[in-house]
Amino acid sequence: MLRFVIRRREKELSYAVSSAVAILVSIILSLLILLFFRINPIMAFVKGFLGPLITLHGWASIFYNGLILLLCGVGLVIAFRAGVWNIGAEGQLLMGAIAATWVAIYLIPDAPPLVLIPAMFALGFVFGGLWGLIAGILKSELNVNEVLSTMMLNYVAYQLVYYLVMGPWANPLTNYPVSKPFPENAWLLRFSGPLPISLPTLIIGILMVIFTHFLLFNTKLGYEIRAVGSNPDAARAYGISQQKVIVISMFLSGGMAGLAGVHAVAGGLLMPQLRRPEQISRGFGFIAILVAWLAGINPIPVIFTSILMGLIFLAGYVIQVLFARGLGVTNVFTGVMLLVLSIADTFRRYRISIEFHGLRRMRAG
Amino acid sequence: MDLWVITLFVALAIRMGTPLLLACLGEIYSERAGVLNLGIEGTMMLGAAIGFIAAYETQSLLFGFLSAMAVGGLLGLIHGVVVVDLRGNQMISGLAITFVGMGLSSLIAHSYVGRVLNVDAPQIRVFEDVPIISAIFCQNVVVYLAYILSIVMWFIVFHTRIGIEIRAVGENPIVAEASGVNVEKIRLICTVLSGAFAGLGGAYISLIDMRSWTDLLTVGKGWVALALVIVSLWNPLFALFISYFFGALYAFQVFLGIDINLAKMIPYAATIPVLAVASKLARRLGIPVLGKPYIREEEALHGV
């Protein structure tokens, strides 16, 4: 009988070391899995991971993905710190995208950019936040498992976008399921430097990271969030309202995913318009879980992990397209990375060895 | 309404509800033993893909279902080893299984998109002339298997020694360990079981319901099944009725005649209030240590 045995390390490894090892191991594992599907791992690495790094368009895509992941990821940091498993960033992002479309096409289409763009982000935050709030209130008031409620809300938001682009908001000029294009004043890329990256999103993203850092580590509410997340029983004993923490953290978390949704529809290289939900997000809300987790659930490192995951996500997509294997490569990457990360914390604190019939044969770490 | 229209509706509800029930039954066991398997969605998908390929190549439904169960069990085993032996995070590992399952199923079954399986499952035909009842009992053998499994698994959980041990492992692992139960072994077996059942449920969709494979075939049925585990209060018999109730919600999509994109929302949107009611009920009955790793040698010292 083969089994894993773990023993405590005398000295724990640092987060940076365990995260770096986890990323390396998961990239190698993912590429080896591709080998089974007759995709040359070396070619895949060169074209998928190195290819985007040498073109302007590649960097623009990395940052476009990265900014979505940054906003979703930093929001998830708040939720995870509060011990709330928000896996609904995907749906909250889509609600933000719906809000942006509503503002830009129907509410104030003729407004100047300085009014229109802030309004899109503001309403995106509110829509995403309210979508998160539903799950937050259900958890705090009725003890509804937030993993399941946020997941259900993902599917509802997904169908809602489908309904809008095929029904009431469909562009009458085309048969594709898309909305009308946003007015030019709503195009985020009008504000960009030499590299086509949306400056408004970049600024908001950095502000959100600073805000989250300040909130978590310099305010009473942040202290309460961390207390409820790390030790709910003790927090209750100190008279901290668990309900309040859950509701606020879900609202903020959802709101930031909503901001990401505004960027997702209005800040890319494609024409800004509401599209089919899988074209808006392709799973960013889930990959953001990796972003937050790789950052050790801290706001500042999210800046780096989001850009890194932006690259890894792009690599999966490039491999998918180049080797014509349909969907799946990015999902395998995400899954393998999550799996490796789920034991990274054990690896950080324990030595892992494999035993056969009680005899130790192999040793790792 | 014509009784035979209702009969058609019930038949459709059973067709849609059976995969939910199968996935739900396995997950009840792993959650009863204290392991949450969020990988159900991806496990169903990989089960559907592998099951379809196996059945298509051999033209044998039995072989398809067995392959799906094997691959589902394997995913369950991975989750079990990570969570039980390596004390990994249950949430992250479960999500990982879902993504691995989704990704691998797309890659593996890529060239099977658009192919149709022309093998019929054996039917059991009783009460053929009675409206409504016939929809329940004129069914293929897999549906009968699901009925029987619900009853057998209910009996095992509540009326046998192994059932007591499973519940003890979930409710209080320290006491269970002290009374000589192998906590890790039971948790591992139950997690493998949840994977195998999810694989079976997924294969039902690709082999009997759709008879074909398309990418992301299960579209959230695994997540709904996870919710139904709570709604059924971890009781396999309740799961039987609740799964078919939700099957009816899926069937509504066809019968309601509203915009298809809005109709597709119904099962997901309906899950939320149902889950809310059940969660209030479950607050007292819930399994207390769900989601926490069991750490034997340190538990006594630190009371993790």
PDB file of N, CA, C and O in Angstrom, chain B residues 196-260:
ATOM      1  N   ALA B 196     -16.521   8.634  -8.338  1.00  0.00           N
ATOM      2  CA  ALA B 196     -17.061   7.589  -9.212  1.00  0.00           C
ATOM      3  C   ALA B 196     -18.529   7.861  -9.550  1.00  0.00           C
ATOM      4  O   ALA B 196     -18.955   7.710 -10.703  1.00  0.00           O
ATOM      5  N   PHE B 197     -19.290   8.292  -8.558  1.00  0.00           N
ATOM      6  CA  PHE B 197     -20.711   8.580  -8.803  1.00  0.00           C
ATOM      7  C   PHE B 197     -20.882   9.800  -9.705  1.00  0.00           C
ATOM      8  O   PHE B 197     -21.788   9.830 -10.537  1.00  0.00           O
ATOM      9  N   ALA B 198     -20.011  10.799  -9.511  1.00  0.00           N
ATOM     10  CA  ALA B 198     -20.086  11.972 -10.390  1.00  0.00           C
ATOM     11  C   ALA B 198     -19.769  11.556 -11.825  1.00  0.00           C
ATOM     12  O   ALA B 198     -20.418  12.008 -12.769  1.00  0.00           O
ATOM     13  N   GLY B 199     -18.775  10.676 -11.979  1.00  0.00           N
ATOM     14  CA  GLY B 199     -18.441  10.175 -13.312  1.00  0.00           C
ATOM     15  C   GLY B 199     -19.633   9.474 -13.943  1.00  0.00           C
ATOM     16  O   GLY B 199     -19.958   9.674 -15.112  1.00  0.00           O
ATOM     17  N   LEU B 200     -20.302   8.655 -13.138  1.00  0.00           N
ATOM     18  CA  LEU B 200     -21.494   7.939 -13.602  1.00  0.00           C
ATOM     19  C   LEU B 200     -22.581   8.920 -14.047  1.00  0.00           C
ATOM     20  O   LEU B 200     -23.186   8.768 -15.116  1.00  0.00           O
ATOM     21  N   GLY B 201     -22.811   9.944 -13.200  1.00  0.00           N
ATOM     22  CA  GLY B 201     -23.828  10.954 -13.531  1.00  0.00           C
ATOM     23  C   GLY B 201     -23.499  11.667 -14.827  1.00  0.00           C
ATOM     24  O   GLY B 201     -24.370  11.901 -15.665  1.00  0.00           O
ATOM     25  N   GLY B 202     -22.211  12.015 -14.985  1.00  0.00           N
ATOM     26  CA  GLY B 202     -21.799  12.700 -16.214  1.00  0.00           C
ATOM     27  C   GLY B 202     -22.019  11.817 -17.425  1.00  0.00           C
ATOM     28  O   GLY B 202     -22.525  12.267 -18.452  1.00  0.00           O
ATOM     29  N   ALA B 203     -21.668  10.535 -17.284  1.00  0.00           N
ATOM     30  CA  ALA B 203     -21.832   9.612 -18.407  1.00  0.00           C
ATOM     31  C   ALA B 203     -23.303   9.437 -18.758  1.00  0.00           C
ATOM     32  O   ALA B 203     -23.645   9.223 -19.923  1.00  0.00           O
ATOM     33  N   TYR B 204     -24.191   9.551 -17.763  1.00  0.00           N
ATOM     34  CA  TYR B 204     -25.626   9.462 -18.074  1.00  0.00           C
ATOM     35  C   TYR B 204     -26.013  10.551 -19.084  1.00  0.00           C
ATOM     36  O   TYR B 204     -26.794  10.318 -20.003  1.00  0.00           O
ATOM     37  N   ILE B 205     -25.433  11.757 -18.881  1.00  0.00           N
ATOM     38  CA  ILE B 205     -25.762  12.869 -19.788  1.00  0.00           C
ATOM     39  C   ILE B 205     -25.273  12.569 -21.211  1.00  0.00           C
ATOM     40  O   ILE B 205     -26.020  12.704 -22.176  1.00  0.00           O
ATOM     41  N   SER B 206     -24.000  12.123 -21.322  1.00  0.00           N
ATOM     42  CA  SER B 206     -23.461  11.946 -22.673  1.00  0.00           C
ATOM     43  C   SER B 206     -23.936  10.657 -23.338  1.00  0.00           C
ATOM     44  O   SER B 206     -24.006  10.582 -24.552  1.00  0.00           O
ATOM     45  N   LEU B 207     -24.248   9.616 -22.540  1.00  0.00           N
ATOM     46  CA  LEU B 207     -24.596   8.321 -23.139  1.00  0.00           C
ATOM     47  C   LEU B 207     -26.094   8.133 -23.344  1.00  0.00           C
ATOM     48  O   LEU B 207     -26.517   7.471 -24.291  1.00  0.00           O
ATOM     49  N   ILE B 208     -26.918   8.681 -22.441  1.00  0.00           N
ATOM     50  CA  ILE B 208     -28.349   8.419 -22.532  1.00  0.00           C
ATOM     51  C   ILE B 208     -29.152   9.677 -22.821  1.00  0.00           C
ATOM     52  O   ILE B 208     -30.008   9.690 -23.702  1.00  0.00           O
ATOM     53  N   ASP B 209     -28.842  10.767 -22.109  1.00  0.00           N
ATOM     54  CA  ASP B 209     -29.621  11.990 -22.308  1.00  0.00           C
ATOM     55  C   ASP B 209     -29.304  12.619 -23.667  1.00  0.00           C
ATOM     56  O   ASP B 209     -30.191  12.778 -24.503  1.00  0.00           O
ATOM     57  N   MET B 210     -28.020  12.960 -23.925  1.00  0.00           N
ATOM     58  CA  MET B 210     -27.664  13.659 -25.166  1.00  0.00           C
ATOM     59  C   MET B 210     -27.217  12.712 -26.286  1.00  0.00           C
ATOM     60  O   MET B 210     -27.323  13.046 -27.453  1.00  0.00           O
ATOM     61  N   ARG B 211     -26.625  11.580 -25.907  1.00  0.00           N
ATOM     62  CA  ARG B 211     -26.050  10.613 -26.856  1.00  0.00           C
ATOM     63  C   ARG B 211     -24.949  11.224 -27.711  1.00  0.00           C
ATOM     64  O   ARG B 211     -24.700  10.780 -28.840  1.00  0.00           O
ATOM     65  N   SER B 212     -24.334  12.283 -27.193  1.00  0.00           N
ATOM     66  CA  SER B 212     -23.238  12.914 -27.935  1.00  0.00           C
ATOM     67  C   SER B 212     -22.397  13.692 -26.945  1.00  0.00           C
ATOM     68  O   SER B 212     -22.756  13.852 -25.786  1.00  0.00           O
ATOM     69  N   TRP B 213     -21.245  14.172 -27.428  1.00  0.00           N
ATOM     70  CA  TRP B 213     -20.381  14.979 -26.590  1.00  0.00           C
ATOM     71  C   TRP B 213     -20.260  16.371 -27.174  1.00  0.00           C
ATOM     72  O   TRP B 213     -20.019  16.539 -28.357  1.00  0.00           O
ATOM     73  N   THR B 214     -20.495  17.390 -26.331  1.00  0.00           N
ATOM     74  CA  THR B 214     -20.139  18.753 -26.717  1.00  0.00           C
ATOM     75  C   THR B 214     -19.309  19.321 -25.588  1.00  0.00           C
ATOM     76  O   THR B 214     -19.403  18.861 -24.447  1.00  0.00           O
ATOM     77  N   ASP B 215     -18.499  20.333 -25.890  1.00  0.00           N
ATOM     78  CA  ASP B 215     -17.660  20.941 -24.859  1.00  0.00           C
ATOM     79  C   ASP B 215     -18.519  21.469 -23.715  1.00  0.00           C
ATOM     80  O   ASP B 215     -19.600  21.994 -23.946  1.00  0.00           O
ATOM     81  N   LEU B 216     -18.011  21.344 -22.494  1.00  0.00           N
ATOM     82  CA  LEU B 216     -18.692  21.850 -21.304  1.00  0.00           C
ATOM     83  C   LEU B 216     -20.124  21.329 -21.215  1.00  0.00           C
ATOM     84  O   LEU B 216     -21.063  22.061 -20.922  1.00  0.00           O
ATOM     85  N   LEU B 217     -20.253  20.037 -21.448  1.00  0.00           N
ATOM     86  CA  LEU B 217     -21.561  19.382 -21.574  1.00  0.00           C
ATOM     87  C   LEU B 217     -22.457  19.559 -20.349  1.00  0.00           C
ATOM     88  O   LEU B 217     -23.674  19.686 -20.483  1.00  0.00           O
ATOM     89  N   THR B 218     -21.874  19.545 -19.145  1.00  0.00           N
ATOM     90  CA  THR B 218     -22.717  19.469 -17.946  1.00  0.00           C
ATOM     91  C   THR B 218     -23.291  20.823 -17.525  1.00  0.00           C
ATOM     92  O   THR B 218     -24.195  20.861 -16.698  1.00  0.00           O
ATOM     93  N   VAL B 219     -22.763  21.924 -18.099  1.00  0.00           N
ATOM     94  CA  VAL B 219     -23.200  23.288 -17.785  1.00  0.00           C
ATOM     95  C   VAL B 219     -23.773  23.489 -16.375  1.00  0.00           C
ATOM     96  O   VAL B 219     -24.919  23.876 -16.201  1.00  0.00           O
ATOM     97  N   GLY B 220     -22.958  23.235 -15.390  1.00  0.00           N
ATOM     98  CA  GLY B 220     -23.351  23.588 -14.026  1.00  0.00           C
ATOM     99  C   GLY B 220     -24.141  22.543 -13.272  1.00  0.00           C
ATOM    100  O   GLY B 220     -24.493  22.749 -12.115  1.00  0.00           O
ATOM    101  N   LYS B 221     -24.441  21.390 -13.913  1.00  0.00           N
ATOM    102  CA  LYS B 221     -25.226  20.379 -13.199  1.00  0.00           C
ATOM    103  C   LYS B 221     -24.472  19.878 -11.962  1.00  0.00           C
ATOM    104  O   LYS B 221     -25.080  19.539 -10.951  1.00  0.00           O
ATOM    105  N   GLY B 222     -23.148  19.836 -12.052  1.00  0.00           N
ATOM    106  CA  GLY B 222     -22.356  19.403 -10.904  1.00  0.00           C
ATOM    107  C   GLY B 222     -22.506  20.342  -9.719  1.00  0.00           C
ATOM    108  O   GLY B 222     -22.587  19.904  -8.567  1.00  0.00           O
ATOM    109  N   TRP B 223     -22.562  21.635 -10.024  1.00  0.00           N
ATOM    110  CA  TRP B 223     -22.730  22.614  -8.933  1.00  0.00           C
ATOM    111  C   TRP B 223     -24.123  22.513  -8.348  1.00  0.00           C
ATOM    112  O   TRP B 223     -24.316  22.640  -7.136  1.00  0.00           O
ATOM    113  N   VAL B 224     -25.122  22.318  -9.208  1.00  0.00           N
ATOM    114  CA  VAL B 224     -26.484  22.145  -8.701  1.00  0.00           C
ATOM    115  C   VAL B 224     -26.535  20.905  -7.806  1.00  0.00           C
ATOM    116  O   VAL B 224     -27.115  20.933  -6.718  1.00  0.00           O
ATOM    117  N   ALA B 225     -25.878  19.818  -8.245  1.00  0.00           N
ATOM    118  CA  ALA B 225     -25.869  18.592  -7.442  1.00  0.00           C
ATOM    119  C   ALA B 225     -25.257  18.857  -6.066  1.00  0.00           C
ATOM    120  O   ALA B 225     -25.752  18.369  -5.043  1.00  0.00           O
ATOM    121  N   LEU B 226     -24.195  19.662  -6.034  1.00  0.00           N
ATOM    122  CA  LEU B 226     -23.572  20.005  -4.748  1.00  0.00           C
ATOM    123  C   LEU B 226     -24.550  20.745  -3.849  1.00  0.00           C
ATOM    124  O   LEU B 226     -24.596  20.525  -2.641  1.00  0.00           O
ATOM    125  N   ALA B 227     -25.331  21.645  -4.455  1.00  0.00           N
ATOM    126  CA  ALA B 227     -26.331  22.357  -3.668  1.00  0.00           C
ATOM    127  C   ALA B 227     -27.398  21.389  -3.166  1.00  0.00           C
ATOM    128  O   ALA B 227     -27.858  21.480  -2.024  1.00  0.00           O
ATOM    129  N   LEU B 228     -27.772  20.417  -4.017  1.00  0.00           N
ATOM    130  CA  LEU B 228     -28.830  19.481  -3.634  1.00  0.00           C
ATOM    131  C   LEU B 228     -28.398  18.584  -2.478  1.00  0.00           C
ATOM    132  O   LEU B 228     -29.243  18.079  -1.734  1.00  0.00           O
ATOM    133  N   VAL B 229     -27.090  18.379  -2.336  1.00  0.00           N
ATOM    134  CA  VAL B 229     -26.602  17.603  -1.187  1.00  0.00           C
ATOM    135  C   VAL B 229     -27.032  18.278   0.110  1.00  0.00           C
ATOM    136  O   VAL B 229     -27.515  17.621   1.046  1.00  0.00           O
ATOM    137  N   ILE B 230     -26.905  19.606   0.148  1.00  0.00           N
ATOM    138  CA  ILE B 230     -27.320  20.350   1.343  1.00  0.00           C
ATOM    139  C   ILE B 230     -28.835  20.349   1.449  1.00  0.00           C
ATOM    140  O   ILE B 230     -29.401  20.106   2.510  1.00  0.00           O
ATOM    141  N   VAL B 231     -29.507  20.601   0.304  1.00  0.00           N
ATOM    142  CA  VAL B 231     -30.970  20.662   0.323  1.00  0.00           C
ATOM    143  C   VAL B 231     -31.558  19.332   0.800  1.00  0.00           C
ATOM    144  O   VAL B 231     -32.552  19.296   1.513  1.00  0.00           O
ATOM    145  N   SER B 232     -30.898  18.220   0.449  1.00  0.00           N
ATOM    146  CA  SER B 232     -31.409  16.913   0.871  1.00  0.00           C
ATOM    147  C   SER B 232     -31.016  16.604   2.313  1.00  0.00           C
ATOM    148  O   SER B 232     -31.307  15.516   2.806  1.00  0.00           O
ATOM    149  N   LEU B 233     -30.349  17.561   2.962  1.00  0.00           N
ATOM    150  CA  LEU B 233     -29.884  17.363   4.343  1.00  0.00           C
ATOM    151  C   LEU B 233     -29.058  16.083   4.456  1.00  0.00           C
ATOM    152  O   LEU B 233     -29.173  15.342   5.423  1.00  0.00           O
ATOM    153  N   TRP B 234     -28.249  15.824   3.471  1.00  0.00           N
ATOM    154  CA  TRP B 234     -27.325  14.690   3.451  1.00  0.00           C
ATOM    155  C   TRP B 234     -28.048  13.352   3.617  1.00  0.00           C
ATOM    156  O   TRP B 234     -27.534  12.425   4.218  1.00  0.00           O
ATOM    157  N   ASN B 235     -29.255  13.278   3.073  1.00  0.00           N
ATOM    158  CA  ASN B 235     -30.063  12.062   3.180  1.00  0.00           C
ATOM    159  C   ASN B 235     -30.344  11.529   1.766  1.00  0.00           C
ATOM    160  O   ASN B 235     -31.019  12.185   0.978  1.00  0.00           O
ATOM    161  N   PRO B 236     -29.826  10.327   1.437  1.00  0.00           N
ATOM    162  CA  PRO B 236     -29.984   9.811   0.069  1.00  0.00           C
ATOM    163  C   PRO B 236     -31.438   9.678  -0.385  1.00  0.00           C
ATOM    164  O   PRO B 236     -31.722   9.873  -1.574  1.00  0.00           O
ATOM    165  N   LEU B 237     -32.345   9.384   0.530  1.00  0.00           N
ATOM    166  CA  LEU B 237     -33.748   9.252   0.128  1.00  0.00           C
ATOM    167  C   LEU B 237     -34.352  10.600  -0.236  1.00  0.00           C
ATOM    168  O   LEU B 237     -35.081  10.728  -1.217  1.00  0.00           O
ATOM    169  N   PHE B 238     -34.048  11.631   0.581  1.00  0.00           N
ATOM    170  CA  PHE B 238     -34.517  12.975   0.233  1.00  0.00           C
ATOM    171  C   PHE B 238     -33.922  13.389  -1.102  1.00  0.00           C
ATOM    172  O   PHE B 238     -34.569  14.043  -1.915  1.00  0.00           O
ATOM    173  N   ALA B 239     -32.640  12.991  -1.304  1.00  0.00           N
ATOM    174  CA  ALA B 239     -31.952  13.369  -2.540  1.00  0.00           C
ATOM    175  C   ALA B 239     -32.720  12.858  -3.754  1.00  0.00           C
ATOM    176  O   ALA B 239     -32.790  13.523  -4.788  1.00  0.00           O
ATOM    177  N   LEU B 240     -33.289  11.666  -3.632  1.00  0.00           N
ATOM    178  CA  LEU B 240     -34.068  11.080  -4.727  1.00  0.00           C
ATOM    179  C   LEU B 240     -35.180  12.025  -5.157  1.00  0.00           C
ATOM    180  O   LEU B 240     -35.324  12.353  -6.338  1.00  0.00           O
ATOM    181  N   PHE B 241     -35.961  12.517  -4.195  1.00  0.00           N
ATOM    182  CA  PHE B 241     -37.103  13.370  -4.539  1.00  0.00           C
ATOM    183  C   PHE B 241     -36.647  14.754  -5.000  1.00  0.00           C
ATOM    184  O   PHE B 241     -37.176  15.308  -5.956  1.00  0.00           O
ATOM    185  N   ILE B 242     -35.645  15.284  -4.306  1.00  0.00           N
ATOM    186  CA  ILE B 242     -35.217  16.648  -4.627  1.00  0.00           C
ATOM    187  C   ILE B 242     -34.541  16.713  -5.998  1.00  0.00           C
ATOM    188  O   ILE B 242     -34.739  17.661  -6.757  1.00  0.00           O
ATOM    189  N   SER B 243     -33.769  15.673  -6.323  1.00  0.00           N
ATOM    190  CA  SER B 243     -33.122  15.677  -7.636  1.00  0.00           C
ATOM    191  C   SER B 243     -34.154  15.687  -8.749  1.00  0.00           C
ATOM    192  O   SER B 243     -34.000  16.389  -9.749  1.00  0.00           O
ATOM    193  N   TYR B 244     -35.234  14.910  -8.574  1.00  0.00           N
ATOM    194  CA  TYR B 244     -36.239  14.882  -9.630  1.00  0.00           C
ATOM    195  C   TYR B 244     -37.071  16.150  -9.649  1.00  0.00           C
ATOM    196  O   TYR B 244     -37.557  16.571 -10.698  1.00  0.00           O
ATOM    197  N   PHE B 245     -37.224  16.792  -8.479  1.00  0.00           N
ATOM    198  CA  PHE B 245     -37.876  18.099  -8.462  1.00  0.00           C
ATOM    199  C   PHE B 245     -37.056  19.078  -9.304  1.00  0.00           C
ATOM    200  O   PHE B 245     -37.604  19.840 -10.106  1.00  0.00           O
ATOM    201  N   PHE B 246     -35.723  19.018  -9.137  1.00  0.00           N
ATOM    202  CA  PHE B 246     -34.882  19.913  -9.934  1.00  0.00           C
ATOM    203  C   PHE B 246     -34.836  19.480 -11.397  1.00  0.00           C
ATOM    204  O   PHE B 246     -34.707  20.317 -12.284  1.00  0.00           O
ATOM    205  N   GLY B 247     -34.944  18.180 -11.615  1.00  0.00           N
ATOM    206  CA  GLY B 247     -35.075  17.706 -12.990  1.00  0.00           C
ATOM    207  C   GLY B 247     -36.283  18.352 -13.647  1.00  0.00           C
ATOM    208  O   GLY B 247     -36.244  18.760 -14.807  1.00  0.00           O
ATOM    209  N   ALA B 248     -37.359  18.494 -12.869  1.00  0.00           N
ATOM    210  CA  ALA B 248     -38.567  19.140 -13.387  1.00  0.00           C
ATOM    211  C   ALA B 248     -38.301  20.595 -13.735  1.00  0.00           C
ATOM    212  O   ALA B 248     -38.819  21.111 -14.724  1.00  0.00           O
ATOM    213  N   LEU B 249     -37.470  21.262 -12.921  1.00  0.00           N
ATOM    214  CA  LEU B 249     -37.145  22.658 -13.241  1.00  0.00           C
ATOM    215  C   LEU B 249     -36.395  22.759 -14.567  1.00  0.00           C
ATOM    216  O   LEU B 249     -36.617  23.688 -15.346  1.00  0.00           O
ATOM    217  N   TYR B 250     -35.497  21.772 -14.802  1.00  0.00           N
ATOM    218  CA  TYR B 250     -34.806  21.745 -16.090  1.00  0.00           C
ATOM    219  C   TYR B 250     -35.810  21.472 -17.213  1.00  0.00           C
ATOM    220  O   TYR B 250     -35.732  22.040 -18.291  1.00  0.00           O
ATOM    221  N   ALA B 251     -36.756  20.576 -16.945  1.00  0.00           N
ATOM    222  CA  ALA B 251     -37.744  20.222 -17.961  1.00  0.00           C
ATOM    223  C   ALA B 251     -38.619  21.411 -18.321  1.00  0.00           C
ATOM    224  O   ALA B 251     -39.096  21.530 -19.453  1.00  0.00           O
ATOM    225  N   PHE B 252     -38.826  22.302 -17.357  1.00  0.00           N
ATOM    226  CA  PHE B 252     -39.615  23.506 -17.589  1.00  0.00           C
ATOM    227  C   PHE B 252     -39.120  24.295 -18.791  1.00  0.00           C
ATOM    228  O   PHE B 252     -39.895  24.888 -19.531  1.00  0.00           O
ATOM    229  N   GLN B 253     -37.780  24.285 -18.968  1.00  0.00           N
ATOM    230  CA  GLN B 253     -37.172  25.032 -20.073  1.00  0.00           C
ATOM    231  C   GLN B 253     -37.865  24.730 -21.380  1.00  0.00           C
ATOM    232  O   GLN B 253     -38.056  25.601 -22.215  1.00  0.00           O
ATOM    233  N   VAL B 254     -38.217  23.465 -21.544  1.00  0.00           N
ATOM    234  CA  VAL B 254     -38.822  23.046 -22.796  1.00  0.00           C
ATOM    235  C   VAL B 254     -40.307  23.409 -22.832  1.00  0.00           C
ATOM    236  O   VAL B 254     -40.836  23.826 -23.853  1.00  0.00           O
ATOM    237  N   PHE B 255     -40.968  23.286 -21.674  1.00  0.00           N
ATOM    238  CA  PHE B 255     -42.422  23.397 -21.659  1.00  0.00           C
ATOM    239  C   PHE B 255     -42.926  24.821 -21.454  1.00  0.00           C
ATOM    240  O   PHE B 255     -44.072  25.120 -21.730  1.00  0.00           O
ATOM    241  N   LEU B 256     -42.060  25.709 -20.923  1.00  0.00           N
ATOM    242  CA  LEU B 256     -42.542  27.014 -20.511  1.00  0.00           C
ATOM    243  C   LEU B 256     -42.793  27.939 -21.693  1.00  0.00           C
ATOM    244  O   LEU B 256     -43.690  28.765 -21.676  1.00  0.00           O
ATOM    245  N   GLY B 257     -41.955  27.810 -22.748  1.00  0.00           N
ATOM    246  CA  GLY B 257     -42.163  28.636 -23.935  1.00  0.00           C
ATOM    247  C   GLY B 257     -41.746  30.086 -23.776  1.00  0.00           C
ATOM    248  O   GLY B 257     -42.162  30.929 -24.554  1.00  0.00           O
ATOM    249  N   ILE B 258     -40.913  30.420 -22.751  1.00  0.00           N
ATOM    250  CA  ILE B 258     -40.378  31.775 -22.703  1.00  0.00           C
ATOM    251  C   ILE B 258     -39.004  31.785 -23.356  1.00  0.00           C
ATOM    252  O   ILE B 258     -38.508  30.739 -23.775  1.00  0.00           O
ATOM    253  N   ASP B 259     -38.394  32.960 -23.426  1.00  0.00           N
ATOM    254  CA  ASP B 259     -37.061  33.103 -24.022  1.00  0.00           C
ATOM    255  C   ASP B 259     -36.120  32.041 -23.453  1.00  0.00           C
ATOM    256  O   ASP B 259     -35.987  31.888 -22.247  1.00  0.00           O
ATOM    257  N   ILE B 260     -35.443  31.326 -24.348  1.00  0.00           N
ATOM    258  CA  ILE B 260     -34.641  30.176 -23.918  1.00  0.00           C
ATOM    259  C   ILE B 260     -33.531  30.597 -22.966  1.00  0.00           C
ATOM    260  O   ILE B 260     -33.212  29.892 -22.000  1.00  0.00           O
TER     261      ILE B 260
END
